[in-house]
Amino acid sequence: MGDNYVLGRQIGFGGFSTIHEVTQMISSGKQRKLAAKVVRKTVRDKPTEENDHFQAQVGREIEIWRLLRHRHILPLETVWHTEEATYCFMPLNQGGTLFDLVRSNRSG
């Protein structure tokens, strides 16, 4: 997966995507932990129209994500496009998912 990034274990998933831990190899010999949202370009057993619609949505999501700057939103650092998937790199949040946070703080 490129010279500077090593794709690690899956830490989340959705209908068209998975989230993986990533190790970035920095030129100084150090390593940095990131996360990558890996969005497949096509999903078998899905109609072409559904795949095309989803890819258009992903493109809009990336455009908006690039513009967002807020302390509670993980920044989008880098995007790679391959024939099979789009890789969106962001800092790794060690605290779990937003769903985990909501569930743990839910009253009742």
PDB file of C-alpha atoms in Angstrom:
ATOM      1  CA  MET A   1       0.000   0.000   0.000  1.00  0.00           C
ATOM      2  CA  GLY A   2       2.563   2.564  -0.970  1.00  0.00           C
ATOM      3  CA  ASP A   3       6.018   3.061   0.487  1.00  0.00           C
ATOM      4  CA  ASN A   4       5.021   5.177   3.481  1.00  0.00           C
ATOM      5  CA  TYR A   5       1.858   3.448   4.731  1.00  0.00           C
ATOM      6  CA  VAL A   6       1.249  -0.054   6.075  1.00  0.00           C
ATOM      7  CA  LEU A   7      -2.402  -1.097   6.251  1.00  0.00           C
ATOM      8  CA  GLY A   8      -3.153  -2.862   9.529  1.00  0.00           C
ATOM      9  CA  ARG A   9      -6.080  -4.571  11.198  1.00  0.00           C
ATOM     10  CA  GLN A  10      -9.693  -3.662  10.481  1.00  0.00           C
ATOM     11  CA  ILE A  11     -11.243  -1.623  13.300  1.00  0.00           C
ATOM     12  CA  GLY A  12     -14.636  -0.785  11.775  1.00  0.00           C
ATOM     13  CA  PHE A  13     -16.877  -1.355   8.774  1.00  0.00           C
ATOM     14  CA  GLY A  14     -19.932  -0.251   6.816  1.00  0.00           C
ATOM     15  CA  GLY A  15     -21.815  -1.307   3.688  1.00  0.00           C
ATOM     16  CA  PHE A  16     -19.228  -0.026   1.216  1.00  0.00           C
ATOM     17  CA  SER A  17     -16.228   0.665   3.450  1.00  0.00           C
ATOM     18  CA  THR A  18     -13.915  -0.563   6.163  1.00  0.00           C
ATOM     19  CA  ILE A  19     -11.747   1.342   8.638  1.00  0.00           C
ATOM     20  CA  HIS A  20      -8.195   0.123   9.213  1.00  0.00           C
ATOM     21  CA  GLU A  21      -5.348   1.064  11.485  1.00  0.00           C
ATOM     22  CA  VAL A  22      -2.435   2.364   9.426  1.00  0.00           C
ATOM     23  CA  THR A  23       1.218   2.802  10.300  1.00  0.00           C
ATOM     24  CA  GLN A  24       2.898   5.687   8.524  1.00  0.00           C
ATOM     25  CA  MET A  25       6.647   5.328   8.164  1.00  0.00           C
ATOM     26  CA  ILE A  26       8.207   8.771   8.560  1.00  0.00           C
ATOM     27  CA  SER A  27      11.534   9.557   6.884  1.00  0.00           C
ATOM     28  CA  SER A  28      13.256  10.012  10.253  1.00  0.00           C
ATOM     29  CA  GLY A  29      12.639   6.317  10.941  1.00  0.00           C
ATOM     30  CA  LYS A  30       9.760   6.994  13.306  1.00  0.00           C
ATOM     31  CA  GLN A  31       6.254   5.632  12.952  1.00  0.00           C
ATOM     32  CA  ARG A  32       2.901   7.364  13.267  1.00  0.00           C
ATOM     33  CA  LYS A  33      -0.492   5.679  13.775  1.00  0.00           C
ATOM     34  CA  LEU A  34      -3.356   6.741  11.517  1.00  0.00           C
ATOM     35  CA  ALA A  35      -6.701   5.363  10.412  1.00  0.00           C
ATOM     36  CA  ALA A  36      -7.852   4.823   6.842  1.00  0.00           C
ATOM     37  CA  LYS A  37     -11.410   4.638   5.589  1.00  0.00           C
ATOM     38  CA  VAL A  38     -11.234   2.262   2.618  1.00  0.00           C
ATOM     39  CA  VAL A  39     -14.212   2.743   0.303  1.00  0.00           C
ATOM     40  CA  ARG A  40     -14.617   0.068  -2.365  1.00  0.00           C
ATOM     41  CA  LYS A  41     -15.404   1.323  -5.873  1.00  0.00           C
ATOM     42  CA  THR A  42     -17.923  -1.449  -6.486  1.00  0.00           C
ATOM     43  CA  VAL A  43     -19.734  -3.932  -4.307  1.00  0.00           C
ATOM     44  CA  ARG A  44     -20.697  -7.260  -5.808  1.00  0.00           C
ATOM     45  CA  ASP A  45     -24.406  -8.050  -5.746  1.00  0.00           C
ATOM     46  CA  LYS A  46     -25.250  -4.319  -5.868  1.00  0.00           C
ATOM     47  CA  PRO A  47     -26.765  -2.820  -9.028  1.00  0.00           C
ATOM     48  CA  THR A  48     -24.503  -0.570 -11.105  1.00  0.00           C
ATOM     49  CA  GLU A  49     -26.772   2.410 -10.415  1.00  0.00           C
ATOM     50  CA  GLU A  50     -26.404   1.923  -6.650  1.00  0.00           C
ATOM     51  CA  ASN A  51     -22.601   1.672  -6.904  1.00  0.00           C
ATOM     52  CA  ASP A  52     -22.453   4.787  -9.117  1.00  0.00           C
ATOM     53  CA  HIS A  53     -24.733   6.749  -6.773  1.00  0.00           C
ATOM     54  CA  PHE A  54     -22.640   5.780  -3.772  1.00  0.00           C
ATOM     55  CA  GLN A  55     -19.382   6.800  -5.491  1.00  0.00           C
ATOM     56  CA  ALA A  56     -20.878  10.225  -6.222  1.00  0.00           C
ATOM     57  CA  GLN A  57     -21.821  10.554  -2.543  1.00  0.00           C
ATOM     58  CA  VAL A  58     -18.292   9.587  -1.477  1.00  0.00           C
ATOM     59  CA  GLY A  59     -16.870  12.251  -3.780  1.00  0.00           C
ATOM     60  CA  ARG A  60     -19.090  14.921  -2.191  1.00  0.00           C
ATOM     61  CA  GLU A  61     -18.202  13.664   1.322  1.00  0.00           C
ATOM     62  CA  ILE A  62     -14.489  13.996   0.558  1.00  0.00           C
ATOM     63  CA  GLU A  63     -14.929  17.510  -0.889  1.00  0.00           C
ATOM     64  CA  ILE A  64     -16.747  18.656   2.255  1.00  0.00           C
ATOM     65  CA  TRP A  65     -14.401  16.810   4.635  1.00  0.00           C
ATOM     66  CA  ARG A  66     -11.380  18.577   3.099  1.00  0.00           C
ATOM     67  CA  LEU A  67     -12.935  21.956   4.029  1.00  0.00           C
ATOM     68  CA  LEU A  68     -13.888  21.118   7.623  1.00  0.00           C
ATOM     69  CA  ARG A  69     -11.758  22.525  10.430  1.00  0.00           C
ATOM     70  CA  HIS A  70     -13.166  21.831  13.896  1.00  0.00           C
ATOM     71  CA  ARG A  71     -11.613  20.450  17.073  1.00  0.00           C
ATOM     72  CA  HIS A  72     -14.291  17.725  17.306  1.00  0.00           C
ATOM     73  CA  ILE A  73     -13.915  16.488  13.709  1.00  0.00           C
ATOM     74  CA  LEU A  74     -10.975  14.343  12.635  1.00  0.00           C
ATOM     75  CA  PRO A  75      -9.174  16.100   9.776  1.00  0.00           C
ATOM     76  CA  LEU A  76      -8.828  14.408   6.415  1.00  0.00           C
ATOM     77  CA  GLU A  77      -5.072  14.274   5.799  1.00  0.00           C
ATOM     78  CA  THR A  78      -4.653  12.452   2.494  1.00  0.00           C
ATOM     79  CA  VAL A  79      -6.799  10.717  -0.126  1.00  0.00           C
ATOM     80  CA  TRP A  80      -5.567   7.989  -2.467  1.00  0.00           C
ATOM     81  CA  HIS A  81      -7.585   6.655  -5.392  1.00  0.00           C
ATOM     82  CA  THR A  82      -6.914   3.214  -6.866  1.00  0.00           C
ATOM     83  CA  GLU A  83      -8.937   1.151  -9.344  1.00  0.00           C
ATOM     84  CA  GLU A  84     -10.423  -0.887  -6.482  1.00  0.00           C
ATOM     85  CA  ALA A  85     -10.917   1.662  -3.702  1.00  0.00           C
ATOM     86  CA  THR A  86     -10.540   5.169  -2.314  1.00  0.00           C
ATOM     87  CA  TYR A  87      -8.391   5.517   0.836  1.00  0.00           C
ATOM     88  CA  CYS A  88      -9.115   8.415   3.205  1.00  0.00           C
ATOM     89  CA  PHE A  89      -6.363   8.893   5.818  1.00  0.00           C
ATOM     90  CA  MET A  90      -7.043  10.598   9.156  1.00  0.00           C
ATOM     91  CA  PRO A  91      -5.542  10.614  12.659  1.00  0.00           C
ATOM     92  CA  LEU A  92      -6.315   7.466  14.641  1.00  0.00           C
ATOM     93  CA  ASN A  93      -8.846   8.100  17.407  1.00  0.00           C
ATOM     94  CA  GLN A  94      -7.951   5.733  20.244  1.00  0.00           C
ATOM     95  CA  GLY A  95     -11.191   6.465  22.147  1.00  0.00           C
ATOM     96  CA  GLY A  96     -13.509   4.288  20.034  1.00  0.00           C
ATOM     97  CA  THR A  97     -16.271   5.260  17.644  1.00  0.00           C
ATOM     98  CA  LEU A  98     -18.866   7.989  17.985  1.00  0.00           C
ATOM     99  CA  PHE A  99     -21.451   5.210  18.431  1.00  0.00           C
ATOM    100  CA  ASP A 100     -19.415   3.798  21.353  1.00  0.00           C
ATOM    101  CA  LEU A 101     -19.295   7.224  22.987  1.00  0.00           C
ATOM    102  CA  VAL A 102     -23.040   7.828  22.608  1.00  0.00           C
ATOM    103  CA  ARG A 103     -23.873   4.347  23.883  1.00  0.00           C
ATOM    104  CA  SER A 104     -21.638   4.695  26.953  1.00  0.00           C
ATOM    105  CA  ASN A 105     -23.095   8.117  27.846  1.00  0.00           C
ATOM    106  CA  ARG A 106     -26.736   7.283  27.178  1.00  0.00           C
ATOM    107  CA  SER A 107     -29.016   7.765  30.155  1.00  0.00           C
ATOM    108  CA  GLY A 108     -31.719   5.250  30.951  1.00  0.00           C
TER     109      GLY A 108
END
